[in-house]
Amino acid sequence: MQRLMVFSEKAARFANAYGTNTTVCVILTHLYTATVETWMSC
């Protein structure tokens, strides 16, 4: 839970710096990459 809070804080700062749309794209790309890597390693 703590890690999620830290991630949310970083995401909020990133959104302020780069804009919301860019942040959403980056997060989705990161999640997609993590999912694919997890799936490939199985």
mmCIF file of C-alpha atoms in Angstrom:
data_model
loop_
_atom_site.group_PDB
_atom_site.id
_atom_site.type_symbol
_atom_site.label_atom_id
_atom_site.label_comp_id
_atom_site.label_asym_id
_atom_site.label_seq_id
_atom_site.Cartn_x
_atom_site.Cartn_y
_atom_site.Cartn_z
ATOM 1 C CA MET A 1 0.000 0.000 0.000
ATOM 2 C CA GLN A 2 2.870 2.338 0.851
ATOM 3 C CA ARG A 3 4.440 1.728 -2.544
ATOM 4 C CA LEU A 4 1.175 2.693 -4.259
ATOM 5 C CA MET A 5 1.090 5.986 -2.347
ATOM 6 C CA VAL A 6 4.643 6.796 -3.432
ATOM 7 C CA PHE A 7 3.782 5.881 -7.010
ATOM 8 C CA SER A 8 0.681 8.115 -6.925
ATOM 9 C CA GLU A 9 2.769 11.006 -5.614
ATOM 10 C CA LYS A 10 5.350 10.542 -8.384
ATOM 11 C CA ALA A 11 2.595 10.259 -10.993
ATOM 12 C CA ALA A 12 1.002 13.483 -9.738
ATOM 13 C CA ARG A 13 4.328 15.345 -9.949
ATOM 14 C CA PHE A 14 4.949 13.929 -13.402
ATOM 15 C CA ALA A 15 1.455 15.029 -14.484
ATOM 16 C CA ASN A 16 2.146 18.576 -13.304
ATOM 17 C CA ALA A 17 5.401 18.663 -15.237
ATOM 18 C CA TYR A 18 4.377 16.941 -18.474
ATOM 19 C CA GLY A 19 0.573 17.111 -18.623
ATOM 20 C CA THR A 20 -2.075 14.518 -17.898
ATOM 21 C CA ASN A 21 -2.270 12.896 -21.343
ATOM 22 C CA THR A 22 1.454 12.158 -21.431
ATOM 23 C CA THR A 23 1.290 10.715 -17.913
ATOM 24 C CA VAL A 24 -1.571 8.378 -18.838
ATOM 25 C CA CYS A 25 0.334 7.194 -21.923
ATOM 26 C CA VAL A 26 3.500 6.554 -19.908
ATOM 27 C CA ILE A 27 1.632 4.664 -17.174
ATOM 28 C CA LEU A 28 -0.283 2.538 -19.693
ATOM 29 C CA THR A 29 2.923 1.764 -21.586
ATOM 30 C CA HIS A 30 4.659 0.828 -18.323
ATOM 31 C CA LEU A 31 1.794 -1.442 -17.257
ATOM 32 C CA TYR A 32 1.628 -3.051 -20.690
ATOM 33 C CA THR A 33 5.384 -3.692 -20.708
ATOM 34 C CA ALA A 34 5.284 -5.168 -17.198
ATOM 35 C CA THR A 35 2.367 -7.428 -18.161
ATOM 36 C CA VAL A 36 4.094 -8.664 -21.313
ATOM 37 C CA GLU A 37 7.353 -9.315 -19.446
ATOM 38 C CA THR A 38 5.498 -11.252 -16.749
ATOM 39 C CA TRP A 39 3.632 -13.279 -19.366
ATOM 40 C CA MET A 40 6.819 -14.013 -21.325
ATOM 41 C CA SER A 41 8.663 -15.216 -18.224
ATOM 42 C CA CYS A 42 5.970 -17.815 -17.440
#
